[in-house]
């Protein structure tokens, strides 16, 4: 995402997606505590993804699209966000670096920010939060030109009109420089990180403590203390500035509380 904080989507949870990932040949170490089920989150994610996939298939300028991250690798759980790799004609690369050019699906885009620094030189990236069923869905869009198109090994190809055969890491070499962020963008990003921290708490991930500290909260205490800290952090945001994102964050915390 646009922040340097980890979104905590690296847990090896099983999913129904068909992927290009290779299964391990040796038993793995005991896993961390499993995140509680959150079928409501999985439903809105699947509904959004189905609609967006259809929209991309109807767009002749889109040469290919793939799920990457935990969904693409088959490690997703109900709490996982969406990472999409979009391949477009070279002459349209900058056109798709604008949030309004990307499909929003059945929800409403509450926030979007340039995330060029997450991709290699010659690519573009957008991080966005969509609100569906009063809940936030975080999506990282990576936009690559056909001339640099590759499918990462752990990915699920949704669309390929160009016959992309290379299979290399999408994060090779030098990255694009970060773009300056306005105070409003920084504030909106901080707000969007609160559901990310909540997701990390649901997974008992140590990333949660780093995210909470990054947001200005204390990393000390018990799980209920961290949960209370997230609620307290929400009170710092003006309800008139980003009302939809703020309301969605409250709903997300309520869902987390009810699932534990």
Short mmCIF file of C-alpha atoms in Angstrom, two decimals:
data_model
loop_
_atom_site.label_atom_id
_atom_site.label_comp_id
_atom_site.label_asym_id
_atom_site.label_seq_id
_atom_site.Cartn_x
_atom_site.Cartn_y
_atom_site.Cartn_z
CA UNK A 1 0.00 0.00 0.00
CA UNK A 2 0.96 3.61 -0.09
CA UNK A 3 2.38 3.46 3.41
CA UNK A 4 5.51 1.52 4.21
CA UNK A 5 3.60 -0.40 6.89
CA UNK A 6 2.93 -4.08 6.22
CA UNK A 7 -0.70 -4.97 5.60
CA UNK A 8 -0.15 -8.36 7.21
CA UNK A 9 -1.45 -10.41 4.28
CA UNK A 10 1.36 -12.94 4.39
CA UNK A 11 -0.32 -15.63 6.51
CA UNK A 12 -0.46 -18.98 4.65
CA UNK A 13 -4.21 -19.46 4.91
CA UNK A 14 -5.97 -21.75 2.39
CA UNK A 15 -8.47 -20.39 -0.11
CA UNK A 16 -10.53 -21.58 -3.04
CA UNK A 17 -8.66 -19.52 -5.67
CA UNK A 18 -6.69 -21.42 -8.31
CA UNK A 19 -3.15 -20.07 -8.45
CA UNK A 20 0.28 -20.53 -10.00
CA UNK A 21 1.89 -20.96 -6.58
CA UNK A 22 3.93 -24.12 -5.97
CA UNK A 23 2.98 -26.21 -2.94
CA UNK A 24 5.75 -26.74 -0.35
CA UNK A 25 7.49 -30.10 -0.50
CA UNK A 26 8.18 -30.32 3.24
CA UNK A 27 5.95 -29.90 6.31
CA UNK A 28 5.72 -26.34 7.54
CA UNK A 29 6.25 -25.13 11.08
CA UNK A 30 3.21 -24.75 13.36
CA UNK A 31 1.18 -21.74 12.29
CA UNK A 32 0.24 -18.75 14.37
CA UNK A 33 -3.29 -18.59 15.85
CA UNK A 34 -5.89 -18.60 13.09
CA UNK A 35 -7.84 -15.42 12.49
CA UNK A 36 -11.55 -15.74 13.31
CA UNK A 37 -13.90 -16.19 10.35
CA UNK A 38 -15.28 -12.99 8.85
CA UNK A 39 -17.58 -14.19 6.05
CA UNK A 40 -19.12 -10.73 5.65
CA UNK A 41 -15.72 -9.33 4.65
CA UNK A 42 -15.09 -12.21 2.26
CA UNK A 43 -18.49 -11.69 0.62
CA UNK A 44 -18.00 -7.99 -0.08
CA UNK A 45 -14.50 -8.65 -1.38
CA UNK A 46 -15.73 -11.37 -3.74
CA UNK A 47 -18.65 -9.22 -4.91
CA UNK A 48 -16.32 -6.30 -5.61
CA UNK A 49 -13.79 -8.48 -7.38
CA UNK A 50 -16.40 -10.15 -9.60
CA UNK A 51 -17.76 -6.79 -10.74
CA UNK A 52 -14.31 -5.29 -11.32
CA UNK A 53 -13.10 -8.35 -13.24
CA UNK A 54 -16.11 -8.04 -15.55
CA UNK A 55 -15.40 -4.32 -16.06
CA UNK A 56 -11.76 -5.02 -16.92
CA UNK A 57 -12.78 -7.69 -19.41
CA UNK A 58 -15.01 -5.13 -21.13
CA UNK A 59 -12.18 -2.60 -21.41
CA UNK A 60 -10.25 -3.10 -24.68
CA UNK A 61 -7.28 -1.06 -23.40
CA UNK A 62 -6.63 -3.61 -20.66
CA UNK A 63 -4.29 -6.30 -21.97
CA UNK A 64 -4.21 -8.38 -18.81
CA UNK A 65 -5.04 -8.57 -15.13
CA UNK A 66 -3.97 -10.83 -12.28
CA UNK A 67 -4.49 -11.23 -8.59
CA UNK A 68 -1.21 -10.99 -6.69
CA UNK A 69 -0.50 -10.90 -2.97
CA UNK A 70 -2.23 -13.39 -0.70
CA UNK A 71 -5.27 -13.85 -2.95
CA UNK A 72 -3.12 -14.54 -5.98
CA UNK A 73 -0.88 -16.98 -4.10
CA UNK A 74 -3.75 -18.90 -2.51
CA UNK A 75 -2.94 -17.81 1.04
CA UNK A 76 -5.91 -15.52 1.66
CA UNK A 77 -8.27 -15.57 4.60
CA UNK A 78 -11.53 -13.69 5.14
CA UNK A 79 -9.61 -10.59 6.24
CA UNK A 80 -7.37 -10.34 3.18
CA UNK A 81 -7.37 -7.25 1.01
CA UNK A 82 -7.07 -7.17 -2.79
CA UNK A 83 -3.86 -6.75 -4.79
CA UNK A 84 -4.45 -6.38 -8.54
CA UNK A 85 -1.83 -6.24 -11.28
CA UNK A 86 -3.16 -4.52 -14.38
CA UNK A 87 -1.38 -4.65 -17.75
CA UNK A 88 -2.32 -1.91 -20.22
CA UNK A 89 -1.10 -0.66 -23.58
CA UNK A 90 2.05 1.41 -23.14
CA UNK A 91 0.43 4.58 -24.46
CA UNK A 92 -2.33 4.30 -21.84
CA UNK A 93 -0.09 3.77 -18.78
CA UNK A 94 -0.57 7.24 -17.32
CA UNK A 95 -4.28 7.20 -18.15
CA UNK A 96 -4.72 4.31 -15.71
CA UNK A 97 -2.63 6.00 -13.02
CA UNK A 98 -5.68 8.17 -12.30
CA UNK A 99 -8.14 6.68 -9.75
CA UNK A 100 -11.19 7.68 -11.80
CA UNK A 101 -9.95 5.51 -14.69
CA UNK A 102 -10.03 2.38 -12.56
CA UNK A 103 -13.33 0.54 -12.00
CA UNK A 104 -14.85 1.07 -8.55
CA UNK A 105 -17.10 -1.98 -8.59
CA UNK A 106 -20.36 -2.01 -6.62
CA UNK A 107 -19.00 0.17 -3.81
CA UNK A 108 -17.89 3.77 -3.62
CA UNK A 109 -14.26 4.84 -3.62
CA UNK A 110 -13.72 6.68 -0.34
CA UNK A 111 -10.00 7.32 -0.72
CA UNK A 112 -7.19 6.89 -3.24
CA UNK A 113 -3.54 7.82 -3.19
CA UNK A 114 -0.62 7.60 -5.59
CA UNK A 115 1.63 4.67 -4.70
CA UNK A 116 4.25 4.79 -7.48
CA UNK A 117 6.98 3.92 -4.99
CA UNK A 118 5.51 0.43 -4.57
CA UNK A 119 6.39 -0.54 -8.14
CA UNK A 120 9.48 -0.81 -10.35
CA UNK A 121 10.65 1.94 -12.68
CA UNK A 122 8.28 2.39 -15.61
CA UNK A 123 5.14 1.30 -13.76
CA UNK A 124 2.37 3.04 -11.86
CA UNK A 125 0.43 2.21 -8.69
CA UNK A 126 -2.67 3.39 -6.86
CA UNK A 127 -3.85 2.41 -3.38
CA UNK A 128 -7.54 2.88 -2.71
CA UNK A 129 -10.21 2.23 -0.13
CA UNK A 130 -13.71 1.29 -1.27
CA UNK A 131 -16.76 1.11 0.99
CA UNK A 132 -19.28 -1.68 0.46
CA UNK A 133 -22.01 -2.70 2.87
CA UNK A 134 -20.65 -0.01 5.25
CA UNK A 135 -17.27 -1.78 5.43
CA UNK A 136 -13.88 -0.77 4.01
CA UNK A 137 -12.07 -2.77 1.35
CA UNK A 138 -8.44 -1.89 0.65
CA UNK A 139 -7.17 -2.44 -2.90
CA UNK A 140 -3.61 -2.02 -4.18
CA UNK A 141 -3.55 -1.48 -7.94
CA UNK A 142 -0.27 -2.07 -9.80
CA UNK A 143 -0.39 -0.80 -13.39
CA UNK A 144 2.26 -2.08 -15.80
CA UNK A 145 2.78 -1.41 -19.53
CA UNK A 146 2.76 -4.33 -21.95
CA UNK A 147 6.46 -3.72 -22.65
CA UNK A 148 7.27 -4.62 -19.02
CA UNK A 149 4.53 -7.18 -18.52
CA UNK A 150 5.28 -10.25 -16.42
CA UNK A 151 3.15 -12.55 -14.30
CA UNK A 152 4.63 -13.05 -10.82
CA UNK A 153 5.06 -16.75 -9.92
CA UNK A 154 2.47 -16.59 -7.12
CA UNK A 155 -0.40 -15.03 -9.03
CA UNK A 156 -3.83 -15.83 -10.43
CA UNK A 157 -4.33 -14.57 -13.97
CA UNK A 158 -7.83 -13.17 -14.50
CA UNK A 159 -7.36 -11.88 -18.05
CA UNK A 160 -4.60 -12.14 -20.66
CA UNK A 161 -5.24 -10.78 -24.14
CA UNK A 162 -1.55 -10.37 -24.97
CA UNK A 163 -0.22 -13.87 -24.29
CA UNK A 164 2.17 -12.81 -21.55
CA UNK A 165 4.66 -15.63 -21.10
CA UNK A 166 7.30 -14.18 -18.79
CA UNK A 167 7.06 -15.08 -15.12
CA UNK A 168 9.32 -12.82 -13.10
CA UNK A 169 9.05 -10.89 -9.87
CA UNK A 170 7.00 -7.72 -10.30
CA UNK A 171 9.25 -6.03 -7.73
CA UNK A 172 12.61 -6.30 -9.43
CA UNK A 173 15.18 -3.53 -9.70
CA UNK A 174 14.80 0.11 -8.73
CA UNK A 175 11.41 1.49 -7.76
CA UNK A 176 9.62 4.63 -8.85
CA UNK A 177 10.20 7.62 -6.52
CA UNK A 178 7.52 8.48 -4.00
CA UNK A 179 5.29 11.43 -4.80
CA UNK A 180 4.61 14.19 -2.23
CA UNK A 181 1.39 13.77 -0.27
CA UNK A 182 -0.89 16.58 0.82
CA UNK A 183 -1.86 16.91 4.51
CA UNK A 184 -5.36 15.71 3.60
CA UNK A 185 -3.96 12.63 1.86
CA UNK A 186 -1.75 11.86 4.86
CA UNK A 187 -4.72 12.17 7.21
CA UNK A 188 -6.91 9.99 5.00
CA UNK A 189 -4.15 7.38 4.85
CA UNK A 190 -3.83 7.35 8.65
CA UNK A 191 -7.56 6.76 8.91
CA UNK A 192 -7.43 3.96 6.33
CA UNK A 193 -4.64 2.28 8.32
CA UNK A 194 -6.86 1.74 11.35
CA UNK A 195 -8.84 -1.11 9.73
CA UNK A 196 -5.48 -2.49 8.57
CA UNK A 197 -4.28 -2.55 12.19
CA UNK A 198 -7.57 -4.18 13.21
CA UNK A 199 -7.07 -6.89 10.61
CA UNK A 200 -3.57 -7.49 11.94
CA UNK A 201 -4.98 -7.81 15.46
CA UNK A 202 -7.50 -10.37 14.20
CA UNK A 203 -4.57 -12.40 12.89
CA UNK A 204 -2.51 -11.96 16.07
CA UNK A 205 0.19 -10.49 13.85
CA UNK A 206 3.13 -8.59 15.38
CA UNK A 207 2.62 -6.11 12.54
CA UNK A 208 -0.37 -4.79 14.50
CA UNK A 209 1.86 -3.33 17.21
CA UNK A 210 4.06 -1.60 14.65
CA UNK A 211 1.04 -0.15 12.86
CA UNK A 212 -0.52 1.08 16.11
CA UNK A 213 2.75 2.72 17.10
CA UNK A 214 3.05 4.27 13.62
CA UNK A 215 -0.43 5.76 14.12
CA UNK A 216 0.58 7.30 17.43
CA UNK A 217 -0.79 4.67 19.81
CA UNK A 218 1.03 2.64 22.43
CA UNK A 219 2.26 -0.81 21.38
CA UNK A 220 2.19 -1.95 25.01
CA UNK A 221 -0.67 -3.87 26.60
CA UNK A 222 -3.07 -6.73 25.94
CA UNK A 223 -5.30 -7.42 22.96
CA UNK A 224 -8.23 -5.52 24.57
CA UNK A 225 -5.84 -2.61 25.21
CA UNK A 226 -4.87 -2.50 21.54
CA UNK A 227 -8.50 -2.69 20.49
CA UNK A 228 -9.34 0.22 22.80
CA UNK A 229 -6.39 2.15 21.36
CA UNK A 230 -7.81 1.83 17.85
CA UNK A 231 -11.16 3.14 19.07
CA UNK A 232 -9.38 6.05 20.75
CA UNK A 233 -7.41 6.82 17.59
CA UNK A 234 -10.66 7.12 15.64
CA UNK A 235 -11.77 9.97 17.90
CA UNK A 236 -8.89 12.08 16.54
CA UNK A 237 -10.48 12.35 13.08
CA UNK A 238 -12.91 15.06 12.09
CA UNK A 239 -16.20 13.31 11.17
CA UNK A 240 -16.91 15.98 8.56
CA UNK A 241 -13.69 15.48 6.59
CA UNK A 242 -13.80 11.78 5.64
CA UNK A 243 -17.22 10.70 6.96
CA UNK A 244 -17.65 7.54 4.88
CA UNK A 245 -14.19 6.18 5.64
CA UNK A 246 -14.57 7.02 9.34
CA UNK A 247 -17.96 5.31 9.59
CA UNK A 248 -16.58 2.26 7.78
CA UNK A 249 -13.65 2.07 10.22
CA UNK A 250 -16.08 2.07 13.17
CA UNK A 251 -18.11 -0.71 11.52
CA UNK A 252 -14.93 -2.69 10.90
CA UNK A 253 -13.92 -2.47 14.57
CA UNK A 254 -17.41 -3.55 15.60
CA UNK A 255 -17.12 -6.56 13.29
CA UNK A 256 -13.74 -7.45 14.77
CA UNK A 257 -15.11 -7.19 18.31
CA UNK A 258 -18.09 -9.42 17.51
CA UNK A 259 -15.89 -12.06 15.85
CA UNK A 260 -13.70 -12.61 18.91
#
